[in-house]
Each structure stands twice: as C-alpha cells, then as structure tokens.
mmCIF file of C-alpha atoms in Angstrom:
data_model
loop_
_atom_site.group_PDB
_atom_site.id
_atom_site.type_symbol
_atom_site.label_atom_id
_atom_site.label_comp_id
_atom_site.label_asym_id
_atom_site.label_seq_id
_atom_site.Cartn_x
_atom_site.Cartn_y
_atom_site.Cartn_z
ATOM 1 C CA MET W 66 85.681 76.824 114.301
ATOM 2 C CA SER W 67 85.536 79.549 111.701
ATOM 3 C CA ILE W 68 85.648 83.143 112.930
ATOM 4 C CA LYS W 69 82.869 85.440 111.809
ATOM 5 C CA LYS W 70 84.242 88.331 109.768
ATOM 6 C CA THR W 71 82.090 91.434 110.125
ATOM 7 C CA THR W 72 84.084 94.210 108.528
ATOM 8 C CA LEU W 73 83.790 97.993 108.456
ATOM 9 C CA ILE W 74 85.515 99.779 105.560
ATOM 10 C CA THR W 75 85.651 103.567 105.588
ATOM 11 C CA GLY W 76 86.149 105.261 102.233
ATOM 12 C CA ALA W 77 84.727 102.263 100.389
ATOM 13 C CA SER W 78 83.722 104.398 97.400
ATOM 14 C CA GLY W 79 87.359 105.256 96.644
ATOM 15 C CA ASP W 80 89.556 103.299 94.252
ATOM 16 C CA ILE W 81 91.470 101.508 97.013
ATOM 17 C CA GLY W 82 88.478 101.093 99.320
ATOM 18 C CA LYS W 83 86.449 99.469 96.549
ATOM 19 C CA GLU W 84 89.142 96.906 95.776
ATOM 20 C CA ILE W 85 89.575 96.125 99.474
ATOM 21 C CA ALA W 86 85.826 95.516 99.720
ATOM 22 C CA LEU W 87 85.879 93.134 96.747
ATOM 23 C CA GLN W 88 88.959 91.335 98.062
ATOM 24 C CA LEU W 89 87.595 90.808 101.563
ATOM 25 C CA ALA W 90 84.129 89.855 100.349
ATOM 26 C CA SER W 91 85.729 87.129 98.244
ATOM 27 C CA GLU W 92 87.392 85.852 101.424
ATOM 28 C CA GLY W 93 84.186 85.495 103.407
ATOM 29 C CA HIS W 94 83.805 88.933 104.989
ATOM 30 C CA GLN W 95 80.415 90.581 105.454
ATOM 31 C CA LEU W 96 80.753 94.308 104.956
ATOM 32 C CA TRP W 97 79.632 97.625 106.348
ATOM 33 C CA LEU W 98 80.560 100.211 103.722
ATOM 34 C CA HIS W 99 81.148 103.903 104.416
ATOM 35 C CA TYR W 100 81.299 106.696 101.864
ATOM 36 C CA HIS W 101 81.249 110.494 101.886
ATOM 37 C CA GLN W 102 79.973 111.904 98.568
ATOM 38 C CA ASN W 103 80.286 109.372 95.761
ATOM 39 C CA HIS W 104 76.912 107.654 96.000
ATOM 40 C CA ALA W 105 77.150 106.374 92.422
ATOM 41 C CA ALA W 106 80.420 104.577 93.177
ATOM 42 C CA ILE W 107 79.068 102.919 96.315
ATOM 43 C CA GLU W 108 75.957 101.778 94.436
ATOM 44 C CA LYS W 109 78.133 100.323 91.669
ATOM 45 C CA LEU W 110 80.219 98.504 94.278
ATOM 46 C CA LYS W 111 77.064 97.173 95.926
ATOM 47 C CA GLN W 112 75.982 95.716 92.582
ATOM 48 C CA GLN W 113 79.281 93.806 92.376
ATOM 49 C CA LEU W 114 78.552 92.138 95.712
ATOM 50 C CA THR W 115 75.762 89.849 96.862
ATOM 51 C CA ALA W 116 73.048 90.927 99.284
ATOM 52 C CA GLU W 117 74.570 88.647 101.945
ATOM 53 C CA GLN W 118 77.972 90.318 101.595
ATOM 54 C CA VAL W 119 76.714 93.864 102.306
ATOM 55 C CA LEU W 120 75.271 94.357 105.788
ATOM 56 C CA GLY W 121 74.805 98.097 105.442
ATOM 57 C CA ILE W 122 75.976 101.421 104.023
ATOM 58 C CA ILE W 123 76.722 104.575 106.040
ATOM 59 C CA GLN W 124 77.176 108.053 104.561
ATOM 60 C CA ALA W 125 79.172 110.613 106.548
ATOM 61 C CA ASP W 126 81.801 113.316 106.147
ATOM 62 C CA LEU W 127 84.583 112.174 108.468
ATOM 63 C CA SER W 128 86.537 115.390 107.892
ATOM 64 C CA THR W 129 84.138 117.412 110.071
ATOM 65 C CA PRO W 130 83.438 117.011 113.806
ATOM 66 C CA VAL W 131 79.683 116.752 113.223
ATOM 67 C CA GLY W 132 80.077 114.189 110.442
ATOM 68 C CA LEU W 133 82.465 112.081 112.495
ATOM 69 C CA ASP W 134 80.216 112.150 115.559
ATOM 70 C CA THR W 135 77.242 111.125 113.424
ATOM 71 C CA PHE W 136 79.221 108.237 111.947
ATOM 72 C CA VAL W 137 80.396 107.012 115.356
ATOM 73 C CA GLN W 138 76.809 107.002 116.607
ATOM 74 C CA GLU W 139 75.756 104.918 113.598
ATOM 75 C CA CYS W 140 78.676 102.483 113.889
ATOM 76 C CA PRO W 141 77.356 98.918 114.109
ATOM 77 C CA GLU W 142 78.220 96.738 117.065
ATOM 78 C CA ASN W 143 80.378 93.634 117.012
ATOM 79 C CA ILE W 144 82.699 94.649 114.178
ATOM 80 C CA SER W 145 85.591 92.189 113.934
ATOM 81 C CA HIS W 146 87.651 94.000 111.254
ATOM 82 C CA TYR W 147 88.047 97.745 110.793
ATOM 83 C CA ILE W 148 89.780 98.980 107.629
ATOM 84 C CA HIS W 149 90.370 102.745 107.451
ATOM 85 C CA THR W 150 90.929 103.860 103.865
ATOM 86 C CA SER W 151 89.359 107.346 104.019
ATOM 87 C CA GLY W 152 91.810 110.072 103.082
ATOM 88 C CA GLN W 153 92.623 113.061 100.958
ATOM 89 C CA SER W 154 95.833 114.789 99.977
ATOM 90 C CA TYR W 155 96.882 118.409 99.994
ATOM 91 C CA VAL W 156 99.401 119.276 97.287
ATOM 92 C CA GLY W 157 101.014 122.693 97.591
ATOM 93 C CA LEU W 158 103.418 124.753 99.653
ATOM 94 C CA PHE W 159 102.968 124.243 103.375
ATOM 95 C CA GLN W 160 102.969 127.981 104.119
ATOM 96 C CA ASP W 161 99.924 128.394 101.871
ATOM 97 C CA MET W 162 97.720 126.076 103.937
ATOM 98 C CA SER W 163 94.820 127.645 105.789
ATOM 99 C CA ASP W 164 93.769 126.724 109.318
ATOM 100 C CA ALA W 165 90.609 125.175 107.900
ATOM 101 C CA GLN W 166 92.610 122.913 105.584
ATOM 102 C CA MET W 167 94.882 121.879 108.453
ATOM 103 C CA ASP W 168 91.909 121.062 110.667
ATOM 104 C CA GLN W 169 90.305 119.018 107.894
ATOM 105 C CA MET W 170 93.457 116.937 107.352
ATOM 106 C CA LEU W 171 93.866 116.276 111.080
ATOM 107 C CA GLN W 172 90.199 115.403 111.510
ATOM 108 C CA LEU W 173 90.058 112.943 108.610
ATOM 109 C CA HIS W 174 93.404 111.199 109.011
ATOM 110 C CA VAL W 175 94.007 111.315 112.762
ATOM 111 C CA LYS W 176 90.902 112.000 114.834
ATOM 112 C CA ALA W 177 88.594 109.873 112.672
ATOM 113 C CA PRO W 178 90.547 106.613 113.140
ATOM 114 C CA TRP W 179 91.029 107.513 116.820
ATOM 115 C CA LYS W 180 87.304 107.913 117.513
ATOM 116 C CA ILE W 181 86.150 105.039 115.323
ATOM 117 C CA ALA W 182 88.659 102.682 116.928
ATOM 118 C CA GLN W 183 87.554 103.879 120.377
ATOM 119 C CA GLN W 184 84.009 102.930 119.485
ATOM 120 C CA LEU W 185 84.889 99.481 118.147
ATOM 121 C CA ILE W 186 87.575 98.332 120.585
ATOM 122 C CA PRO W 187 85.318 97.363 123.535
ATOM 123 C CA SER W 188 83.432 94.688 121.584
ATOM 124 C CA MET W 189 86.711 93.426 120.099
ATOM 125 C CA ILE W 190 88.177 93.091 123.597
ATOM 126 C CA GLN W 191 85.074 91.235 124.756
ATOM 127 C CA ALA W 192 85.390 88.849 121.800
ATOM 128 C CA LYS W 193 89.153 88.486 122.305
ATOM 129 C CA HIS W 194 89.483 88.988 118.567
ATOM 130 C CA GLY W 195 89.787 91.888 116.171
ATOM 131 C CA ARG W 196 91.800 93.401 113.369
ATOM 132 C CA ILE W 197 92.434 97.059 112.605
ATOM 133 C CA VAL W 198 94.218 98.083 109.408
ATOM 134 C CA LEU W 199 94.975 101.684 108.432
ATOM 135 C CA ILE W 200 95.855 102.648 104.870
ATOM 136 C CA SER W 201 98.711 105.095 105.376
ATOM 137 C CA SER W 202 101.419 106.146 102.883
ATOM 138 C CA ILE W 203 105.157 105.869 102.365
ATOM 139 C CA TRP W 204 105.185 109.660 102.826
ATOM 140 C CA GLY W 205 104.298 109.037 106.459
ATOM 141 C CA GLU W 206 107.700 107.389 106.821
ATOM 142 C CA ILE W 207 109.953 109.486 104.605
ATOM 143 C CA GLY W 208 108.060 112.732 103.976
ATOM 144 C CA ALA W 209 107.305 114.496 100.699
ATOM 145 C CA SER W 210 107.928 118.042 99.555
ATOM 146 C CA CYS W 211 104.690 119.925 98.791
ATOM 147 C CA GLU W 212 102.795 117.281 100.767
ATOM 148 C CA VAL W 213 103.993 118.276 104.227
ATOM 149 C CA ALA W 214 100.619 118.118 105.980
ATOM 150 C CA TYR W 215 99.721 114.819 104.288
ATOM 151 C CA SER W 216 103.079 113.357 105.302
ATOM 152 C CA SER W 217 102.528 114.581 108.869
ATOM 153 C CA VAL W 218 99.108 113.004 109.343
ATOM 154 C CA LYS W 219 100.237 109.753 107.745
ATOM 155 C CA GLY W 220 103.186 109.713 110.140
ATOM 156 C CA ALA W 221 100.674 110.111 112.955
ATOM 157 C CA GLN W 222 98.725 107.134 111.633
ATOM 158 C CA ASN W 223 101.885 105.029 111.630
ATOM 159 C CA SER W 224 102.639 105.944 115.262
ATOM 160 C CA PHE W 225 99.029 105.199 116.192
ATOM 161 C CA VAL W 226 99.326 101.730 114.664
ATOM 162 C CA LYS W 227 102.548 100.943 116.551
ATOM 163 C CA ALA W 228 101.287 102.192 119.911
ATOM 164 C CA LEU W 229 97.776 100.744 119.692
ATOM 165 C CA ALA W 230 99.216 97.376 118.657
ATOM 166 C CA LYS W 231 101.134 97.231 121.934
ATOM 167 C CA GLU W 232 98.084 98.232 123.946
ATOM 168 C CA LEU W 233 95.682 95.780 122.317
ATOM 169 C CA GLY W 234 98.025 92.849 121.746
ATOM 170 C CA PRO W 235 97.147 91.145 125.063
ATOM 171 C CA SER W 236 93.495 91.113 123.936
ATOM 172 C CA GLN W 237 94.407 89.346 120.672
ATOM 173 C CA ILE W 238 93.509 92.402 118.587
ATOM 174 C CA TYR W 239 95.811 92.933 115.632
ATOM 175 C CA VAL W 240 96.691 96.458 114.540
ATOM 176 C CA ASN W 241 98.712 97.023 111.366
ATOM 177 C CA GLY W 242 99.069 99.444 108.483
ATOM 178 C CA VAL W 243 99.642 99.420 104.752
ATOM 179 C CA CYS W 244 101.822 102.151 103.211
ATOM 180 C CA PRO W 245 101.211 102.513 99.485
ATOM 181 C CA GLY W 246 103.578 104.318 97.141
ATOM 182 C CA LEU W 247 102.513 105.588 93.728
ATOM 183 C CA ILE W 248 99.111 103.990 93.077
ATOM 184 C CA ASN W 249 96.872 104.573 90.082
ATOM 185 C CA THR W 250 94.002 106.345 91.880
ATOM 186 C CA LYS W 251 92.112 109.607 91.542
ATOM 187 C CA MET W 252 94.325 111.040 94.284
ATOM 188 C CA ASN W 253 97.250 111.027 91.829
ATOM 189 C CA HIS W 254 95.376 112.380 88.814
ATOM 190 C CA HIS W 255 97.049 115.768 89.300
ATOM 191 C CA LEU W 256 100.263 114.224 87.942
ATOM 192 C CA THR W 257 100.999 114.701 84.258
ATOM 193 C CA GLU W 258 101.919 111.715 82.095
ATOM 194 C CA LYS W 259 105.487 113.000 82.043
ATOM 195 C CA ASP W 260 105.521 113.181 85.846
ATOM 196 C CA LYS W 261 104.223 109.617 86.086
ATOM 197 C CA GLN W 262 106.818 108.353 83.630
ATOM 198 C CA THR W 263 109.624 110.029 85.577
ATOM 199 C CA LEU W 264 108.399 108.498 88.837
ATOM 200 C CA GLN W 265 107.968 105.059 87.287
ATOM 201 C CA GLU W 266 111.593 105.134 86.162
ATOM 202 C CA GLU W 267 112.582 105.519 89.825
ATOM 203 C CA ILE W 268 110.505 102.501 90.889
ATOM 204 C CA PRO W 269 112.367 99.176 90.631
ATOM 205 C CA LEU W 270 109.240 97.404 89.340
ATOM 206 C CA GLN W 271 108.968 100.125 86.677
ATOM 207 C CA ARG W 272 105.225 100.648 87.017
ATOM 208 C CA THR W 273 102.555 102.449 88.969
ATOM 209 C CA GLY W 274 100.823 100.286 91.555
ATOM 210 C CA LEU W 275 97.190 99.255 91.261
ATOM 211 C CA PRO W 276 94.475 99.483 93.929
ATOM 212 C CA GLN W 277 94.361 95.679 93.791
ATOM 213 C CA ASP W 278 97.985 95.607 94.981
ATOM 214 C CA VAL W 279 96.987 97.479 98.142
ATOM 215 C CA ALA W 280 93.907 95.297 98.606
ATOM 216 C CA GLY W 281 96.098 92.215 98.419
ATOM 217 C CA ALA W 282 98.196 93.456 101.336
ATOM 218 C CA VAL W 283 95.068 94.151 103.394
ATOM 219 C CA GLY W 284 93.731 90.694 102.619
ATOM 220 C CA PHE W 285 97.055 89.227 103.749
ATOM 221 C CA LEU W 286 96.907 91.076 107.090
ATOM 222 C CA CYS W 287 93.352 89.827 107.660
ATOM 223 C CA GLN W 288 94.266 86.155 107.314
ATOM 224 C CA GLU W 289 94.510 83.949 110.375
ATOM 225 C CA SER W 290 97.880 82.740 109.091
ATOM 226 C CA THR W 291 99.338 86.218 109.833
ATOM 227 C CA ARG W 292 98.465 86.146 113.533
ATOM 228 C CA TYR W 293 102.037 86.919 114.638
ATOM 229 C CA ILE W 294 102.313 90.155 112.649
ATOM 230 C CA GLN W 295 101.569 93.099 114.916
ATOM 231 C CA GLY W 296 102.250 96.839 114.777
ATOM 232 C CA GLU W 297 103.733 96.676 111.277
ATOM 233 C CA GLN W 298 103.441 98.856 108.198
ATOM 234 C CA ILE W 299 103.655 96.919 104.962
ATOM 235 C CA ARG W 300 105.050 99.001 102.106
ATOM 236 C CA VAL W 301 103.284 98.521 98.781
ATOM 237 C CA ASP W 302 105.522 100.684 96.624
ATOM 238 C CA GLY W 303 107.294 98.431 94.122
ATOM 239 C CA GLY W 304 110.580 98.859 96.016
ATOM 240 C CA TRP W 305 110.550 102.637 95.480
ATOM 241 C CA HIS W 306 111.784 103.648 98.950
#
C-alpha cells in the first residue's frame, strides 16, 4: 500500500526550498508551500507544478512571534512530511549584533521549527508515520567566524534533530537534517567572485554546490528505502569539511 505524502515546506520561495518542492513533487508529494515576502517566486514555482501537486500556499513571517503564531494556526492537519528550509544569515562581527537581530535569528531558526513540529507531531503519531527534515548548515557543526549567531542557531537545529529523533523513533517518525556547505543561493551573494574562487579551491569537488544538490539529499531522506536512517545530518558540501 502506497503511503500518502502530504508535505509542508517552509521557505519554499527560496532557492533551496523551490528545488526541494520540485524534487518532492516529482516523487509523488502533494505540497503545502510557505513563503514570507517573495510572492513572485512562489507564483512562479506554482506555475511549474500541477494543480494537484499544490494543496495550498501560506504567507507568514516566521521570524516574529505574531507571524509564527499565525502560521501555526493556519497549519493544515495530517501533514506526513515537514521540510524546514526557512532561514537567513547574519554576516558581521558578533559584538555588533543587536538584541533585535539575535531575537530574530533565534525565532526563525530555533523557535519556528520547535512550534511547527509541536503542531504537526500529534497527527504523525496517530498515523504512526512521519518525516521531519531540517535544512541546517555545516557551520552548525564546525562554526564560522563572522557568522557566530548563524552557527549557533544551526547547531541548535542539529541538536534538536538528534534529540527529537530519539523521542519520536518509537512512533515511526523519522527526524533528520541536511547540512549544506557553499551553495549557489542568494544567501551567498555577498561573496565576491574572488572569494568564491578561493573557497572553491578548498572544496575537493572544486565547485559551488547547487540547490538541486540539497534537494537530492532531502528526496533521499524522504524515501521509504531510508527507513533506518534516524537522527542524522547529511553533509552536502563537496567534501569541504
């Protein structure tokens, strides 16, 4: 008997979120798509999918308490797969961060997946089936200078994945993460071409990753053939670290 795949993707208007949506739709998932501001991108993504593949679209700012609460209230029931791709970086000296910037990073990267997962877990437990995948970062494992807060919240995501996997394993709910390295997305557009070339020389595969590379890892974790992988973070970094 085939398992129904009703999938929520946060940050679906981003470069990685879009590719994850296309990947999973091609593998039989029906999608709920979340976005914050980029309405044009979500509409373009919708046009690349069929009407049957898109169950609904939710707009919300997950980096604010009000936005997150609104989103949780609008969360559909009976989600089988939850993919959290929403995120933003902060590049700069740690001592220059304001309280507001700190709160925003914690809200978006830590509290948002906490509260969304809380909302979705009961129906997954009832179904004895579910998959949760967080898009983290290699910086959550090894840390990065001038990205201290980003590294911290990604480290928190990694710990969340490991702990929640142990808690939900008996209910046959799979919790894993994907840790990208240098990926060609808008988040890395602050890098100069010289910076990118220097970084690429450090990467054994000698190239910047593509959003499709991350989507491929998510698709892998959502397959029934990977039902003994639990609490893991898959690095998608070309062997960089």
